[in-house]
């Protein structure tokens, strides 16, 4: 089944058409998703968002919603599942948004598929003729998706989410261990200097 049969796919907003030119023109302020805000571990770095000053109120379809999948159209083509923390972000034409029909496919499962090796290979083949390595939004609509029953999708999605949480915890543990060892080494150095 093609992805555009089980999900809606939309390109992000061309933001310069809506951008306020002067402060007097500002009607709304939005947090904007940037390429650097998409981590390779398929998470959104909230610290890397930009502020977008708009000359008009934007339609809600141009803002992220919970369970949207946002995909970078340039390398590394990371697919991110939007959660409560990353809702209501403006996304530009550097991205597409995929909104799943949950009767057929779970967003967590589709996000896992889109970040998988098979689809990565298909993307690389598709972008090999492009000078900039950008993927066309239509590529995603034409993607053939082998659908599993929803209960099997849920199992895979749960395992994937658990693996992501574990990796985040391991990264935090690594950071804390590095801080601990640095503090310990500094303390030992100070004690050694006092003895000299």
mmCIF file of C-alpha atoms in Angstrom:
data_model
loop_
_atom_site.group_PDB
_atom_site.id
_atom_site.type_symbol
_atom_site.label_atom_id
_atom_site.label_comp_id
_atom_site.label_asym_id
_atom_site.label_seq_id
_atom_site.Cartn_x
_atom_site.Cartn_y
_atom_site.Cartn_z
ATOM 1 C CA UNK A 1 0.000 0.000 0.000
ATOM 2 C CA UNK A 2 1.325 3.465 -0.843
ATOM 3 C CA UNK A 3 1.917 5.845 2.045
ATOM 4 C CA UNK A 4 -0.344 8.529 0.551
ATOM 5 C CA UNK A 5 -3.241 6.027 0.794
ATOM 6 C CA UNK A 6 -2.902 5.682 4.571
ATOM 7 C CA UNK A 7 -1.560 9.102 5.576
ATOM 8 C CA UNK A 8 -1.701 12.740 4.534
ATOM 9 C CA UNK A 9 1.591 14.268 3.460
ATOM 10 C CA UNK A 10 2.138 18.006 3.333
ATOM 11 C CA UNK A 11 5.156 20.185 2.643
ATOM 12 C CA UNK A 12 6.013 22.852 5.186
ATOM 13 C CA UNK A 13 5.315 26.538 4.792
ATOM 14 C CA UNK A 14 7.454 28.798 2.570
ATOM 15 C CA UNK A 15 8.148 31.088 5.507
ATOM 16 C CA UNK A 16 9.481 34.166 3.726
ATOM 17 C CA UNK A 17 5.969 34.750 2.345
ATOM 18 C CA UNK A 18 4.597 35.156 5.871
ATOM 19 C CA UNK A 19 7.563 36.800 7.609
ATOM 20 C CA UNK A 20 7.084 40.258 9.104
ATOM 21 C CA UNK A 21 9.426 42.823 7.579
ATOM 22 C CA UNK A 22 9.401 45.303 10.463
ATOM 23 C CA UNK A 23 8.394 45.063 14.111
ATOM 24 C CA UNK A 24 5.259 47.071 13.344
ATOM 25 C CA UNK A 25 4.152 44.300 10.962
ATOM 26 C CA UNK A 26 4.333 41.540 13.604
ATOM 27 C CA UNK A 27 0.954 39.940 14.277
ATOM 28 C CA UNK A 28 2.074 36.608 15.774
ATOM 29 C CA UNK A 29 5.266 35.061 17.116
ATOM 30 C CA UNK A 30 5.986 31.350 16.645
ATOM 31 C CA UNK A 31 8.702 28.922 17.603
ATOM 32 C CA UNK A 32 10.115 27.537 14.361
ATOM 33 C CA UNK A 33 11.594 24.115 13.782
ATOM 34 C CA UNK A 34 15.052 24.314 12.229
ATOM 35 C CA UNK A 35 17.248 21.722 10.552
ATOM 36 C CA UNK A 36 19.704 21.913 13.452
ATOM 37 C CA UNK A 37 16.857 21.232 15.914
ATOM 38 C CA UNK A 38 16.391 17.730 14.469
ATOM 39 C CA UNK A 39 18.817 15.380 16.201
ATOM 40 C CA UNK A 40 20.102 12.261 14.492
ATOM 41 C CA UNK A 41 18.542 10.214 17.325
ATOM 42 C CA UNK A 42 15.106 11.322 15.996
ATOM 43 C CA UNK A 43 14.384 13.856 18.734
ATOM 44 C CA UNK A 44 13.757 17.602 18.673
ATOM 45 C CA UNK A 45 16.280 19.831 20.448
ATOM 46 C CA UNK A 46 14.046 22.585 21.821
ATOM 47 C CA UNK A 47 17.131 24.753 22.469
ATOM 48 C CA UNK A 48 17.753 24.961 18.693
ATOM 49 C CA UNK A 49 14.389 26.436 17.716
ATOM 50 C CA UNK A 50 14.189 29.848 16.053
ATOM 51 C CA UNK A 51 11.651 32.593 16.705
ATOM 52 C CA UNK A 52 9.536 33.449 13.683
ATOM 53 C CA UNK A 53 7.747 36.785 13.501
ATOM 54 C CA UNK A 54 4.710 36.508 11.257
ATOM 55 C CA UNK A 55 2.731 39.264 9.587
ATOM 56 C CA UNK A 56 -0.438 37.173 10.019
ATOM 57 C CA UNK A 57 -1.913 34.400 12.144
ATOM 58 C CA UNK A 58 -0.947 31.078 10.576
ATOM 59 C CA UNK A 59 -3.267 28.138 9.992
ATOM 60 C CA UNK A 60 -2.957 25.287 12.497
ATOM 61 C CA UNK A 61 -2.026 22.921 9.643
ATOM 62 C CA UNK A 62 1.317 24.790 9.435
ATOM 63 C CA UNK A 63 2.118 23.954 13.058
ATOM 64 C CA UNK A 64 3.169 20.613 14.455
ATOM 65 C CA UNK A 65 0.566 18.483 16.207
ATOM 66 C CA UNK A 66 1.008 15.562 18.569
ATOM 67 C CA UNK A 67 1.668 12.330 16.612
ATOM 68 C CA UNK A 68 2.777 14.161 13.473
ATOM 69 C CA UNK A 69 5.869 12.804 11.816
ATOM 70 C CA UNK A 70 8.194 15.534 10.620
ATOM 71 C CA UNK A 71 10.802 14.462 8.064
ATOM 72 C CA UNK A 72 13.852 16.433 6.959
ATOM 73 C CA UNK A 73 13.989 16.719 3.171
ATOM 74 C CA UNK A 74 17.790 16.920 3.280
ATOM 75 C CA UNK A 75 20.425 14.593 4.666
ATOM 76 C CA UNK A 76 20.214 12.777 7.079
ATOM 77 C CA UNK A 77 16.432 12.632 6.286
ATOM 78 C CA UNK A 78 15.538 12.014 9.939
ATOM 79 C CA UNK A 79 11.890 11.348 10.809
ATOM 80 C CA UNK A 80 10.786 12.743 14.182
ATOM 81 C CA UNK A 81 7.599 11.897 16.048
ATOM 82 C CA UNK A 82 6.055 15.019 17.567
ATOM 83 C CA UNK A 83 5.156 14.789 21.250
ATOM 84 C CA UNK A 84 3.629 17.250 23.737
ATOM 85 C CA UNK A 85 6.930 19.098 24.129
ATOM 86 C CA UNK A 86 7.333 19.729 20.391
ATOM 87 C CA UNK A 87 3.739 20.648 19.527
ATOM 88 C CA UNK A 88 2.749 23.976 17.917
ATOM 89 C CA UNK A 89 6.050 24.558 16.139
ATOM 90 C CA UNK A 90 6.083 26.206 12.751
ATOM 91 C CA UNK A 91 7.732 23.944 10.173
ATOM 92 C CA UNK A 92 9.158 25.289 6.939
ATOM 93 C CA UNK A 93 9.494 23.874 3.441
ATOM 94 C CA UNK A 94 12.668 22.099 4.602
ATOM 95 C CA UNK A 95 10.323 19.477 6.050
ATOM 96 C CA UNK A 96 7.242 17.466 5.306
ATOM 97 C CA UNK A 97 4.614 16.499 7.825
ATOM 98 C CA UNK A 98 2.972 13.089 7.712
ATOM 99 C CA UNK A 99 -0.320 12.611 9.540
ATOM 100 C CA UNK A 100 -1.296 8.954 9.805
ATOM 101 C CA UNK A 101 -4.715 7.395 9.465
ATOM 102 C CA UNK A 102 -4.579 5.364 12.694
ATOM 103 C CA UNK A 103 -7.002 2.763 11.310
ATOM 104 C CA UNK A 104 -4.133 1.566 9.124
ATOM 105 C CA UNK A 105 -0.834 2.680 10.585
ATOM 106 C CA UNK A 106 0.453 3.937 13.923
ATOM 107 C CA UNK A 107 2.642 7.057 13.792
ATOM 108 C CA UNK A 108 5.218 5.487 16.137
ATOM 109 C CA UNK A 109 5.529 2.508 13.810
ATOM 110 C CA UNK A 110 5.765 4.655 10.670
ATOM 111 C CA UNK A 111 8.449 6.806 12.272
ATOM 112 C CA UNK A 112 10.436 3.650 13.016
ATOM 113 C CA UNK A 113 10.007 2.492 9.395
ATOM 114 C CA UNK A 114 11.070 5.859 7.956
ATOM 115 C CA UNK A 115 14.279 5.823 10.025
ATOM 116 C CA UNK A 116 14.997 2.197 9.093
ATOM 117 C CA UNK A 117 17.730 0.927 6.778
ATOM 118 C CA UNK A 118 15.409 -0.132 3.950
ATOM 119 C CA UNK A 119 13.855 3.297 3.480
ATOM 120 C CA UNK A 120 17.257 4.984 3.957
ATOM 121 C CA UNK A 121 18.550 2.947 1.016
ATOM 122 C CA UNK A 122 15.553 3.955 -1.105
ATOM 123 C CA UNK A 123 16.140 7.618 -0.209
ATOM 124 C CA UNK A 124 19.812 7.401 -1.171
ATOM 125 C CA UNK A 125 18.905 5.872 -4.533
ATOM 126 C CA UNK A 126 16.287 8.566 -5.106
ATOM 127 C CA UNK A 127 18.653 11.426 -4.204
ATOM 128 C CA UNK A 128 21.678 10.130 -6.126
ATOM 129 C CA UNK A 129 20.698 12.212 -9.182
ATOM 130 C CA UNK A 130 20.099 15.386 -7.136
ATOM 131 C CA UNK A 131 22.969 17.858 -6.858
ATOM 132 C CA UNK A 132 21.842 18.992 -3.394
ATOM 133 C CA UNK A 133 20.819 15.580 -2.062
ATOM 134 C CA UNK A 134 17.330 16.828 -1.270
ATOM 135 C CA UNK A 135 14.448 14.378 -1.461
ATOM 136 C CA UNK A 136 11.241 15.337 -3.238
ATOM 137 C CA UNK A 137 8.136 15.318 -1.017
ATOM 138 C CA UNK A 138 6.365 13.152 -3.620
ATOM 139 C CA UNK A 139 8.883 10.377 -2.868
ATOM 140 C CA UNK A 140 7.185 9.739 0.480
ATOM 141 C CA UNK A 141 3.697 9.588 -0.988
ATOM 142 C CA UNK A 142 4.796 6.866 -3.408
ATOM 143 C CA UNK A 143 6.555 4.778 -0.753
ATOM 144 C CA UNK A 144 5.249 1.225 -0.615
ATOM 145 C CA UNK A 145 4.465 0.283 2.984
ATOM 146 C CA UNK A 146 3.992 -3.331 4.022
ATOM 147 C CA UNK A 147 1.329 -3.040 6.671
ATOM 148 C CA UNK A 148 1.365 -5.252 9.704
ATOM 149 C CA UNK A 149 -1.737 -5.653 11.874
ATOM 150 C CA UNK A 150 -2.095 -2.729 14.305
ATOM 151 C CA UNK A 151 -1.305 -4.905 17.343
ATOM 152 C CA UNK A 152 2.021 -5.978 15.767
ATOM 153 C CA UNK A 153 2.789 -2.364 14.847
ATOM 154 C CA UNK A 154 2.190 -1.418 18.489
ATOM 155 C CA UNK A 155 4.675 -4.036 19.706
ATOM 156 C CA UNK A 156 7.401 -2.777 17.347
ATOM 157 C CA UNK A 157 6.612 0.848 18.224
ATOM 158 C CA UNK A 158 6.805 0.107 21.963
ATOM 159 C CA UNK A 159 10.161 -1.654 21.613
ATOM 160 C CA UNK A 160 11.500 1.231 19.528
ATOM 161 C CA UNK A 161 10.323 3.825 22.079
ATOM 162 C CA UNK A 162 11.878 1.798 24.896
ATOM 163 C CA UNK A 163 15.190 1.609 23.003
ATOM 164 C CA UNK A 164 15.149 5.389 22.462
ATOM 165 C CA UNK A 165 14.489 6.028 26.168
ATOM 166 C CA UNK A 166 17.304 3.659 27.109
ATOM 167 C CA UNK A 167 19.734 5.427 24.747
ATOM 168 C CA UNK A 168 18.790 8.812 26.215
ATOM 169 C CA UNK A 169 19.366 7.496 29.746
ATOM 170 C CA UNK A 170 22.701 5.977 28.729
ATOM 171 C CA UNK A 171 23.787 9.299 27.207
ATOM 172 C CA UNK A 172 22.849 11.126 30.409
ATOM 173 C CA UNK A 173 24.688 8.528 32.483
ATOM 174 C CA UNK A 174 27.780 8.962 30.294
ATOM 175 C CA UNK A 175 27.665 12.748 30.765
ATOM 176 C CA UNK A 176 27.293 12.401 34.534
ATOM 177 C CA UNK A 177 30.158 9.896 34.707
ATOM 178 C CA UNK A 178 32.401 12.283 32.751
ATOM 179 C CA UNK A 179 31.539 15.106 35.171
ATOM 180 C CA UNK A 180 32.204 12.839 38.135
ATOM 181 C CA UNK A 181 35.610 11.713 36.859
ATOM 182 C CA UNK A 182 36.630 15.266 35.948
ATOM 183 C CA UNK A 183 35.684 16.475 39.436
ATOM 184 C CA UNK A 184 37.560 13.558 41.021
ATOM 185 C CA UNK A 185 40.709 14.209 38.966
ATOM 186 C CA UNK A 186 40.614 17.929 39.791
ATOM 187 C CA UNK A 187 40.232 17.153 43.491
ATOM 188 C CA UNK A 188 43.201 14.758 43.418
ATOM 189 C CA UNK A 189 45.333 17.335 41.583
ATOM 190 C CA UNK A 190 44.526 20.019 44.167
ATOM 191 C CA UNK A 191 45.452 17.666 47.020
ATOM 192 C CA UNK A 192 48.724 16.747 45.310
ATOM 193 C CA UNK A 193 49.632 20.432 44.825
ATOM 194 C CA UNK A 194 48.979 21.151 48.506
ATOM 195 C CA UNK A 195 51.406 18.385 49.491
ATOM 196 C CA UNK A 196 54.187 19.783 47.282
#
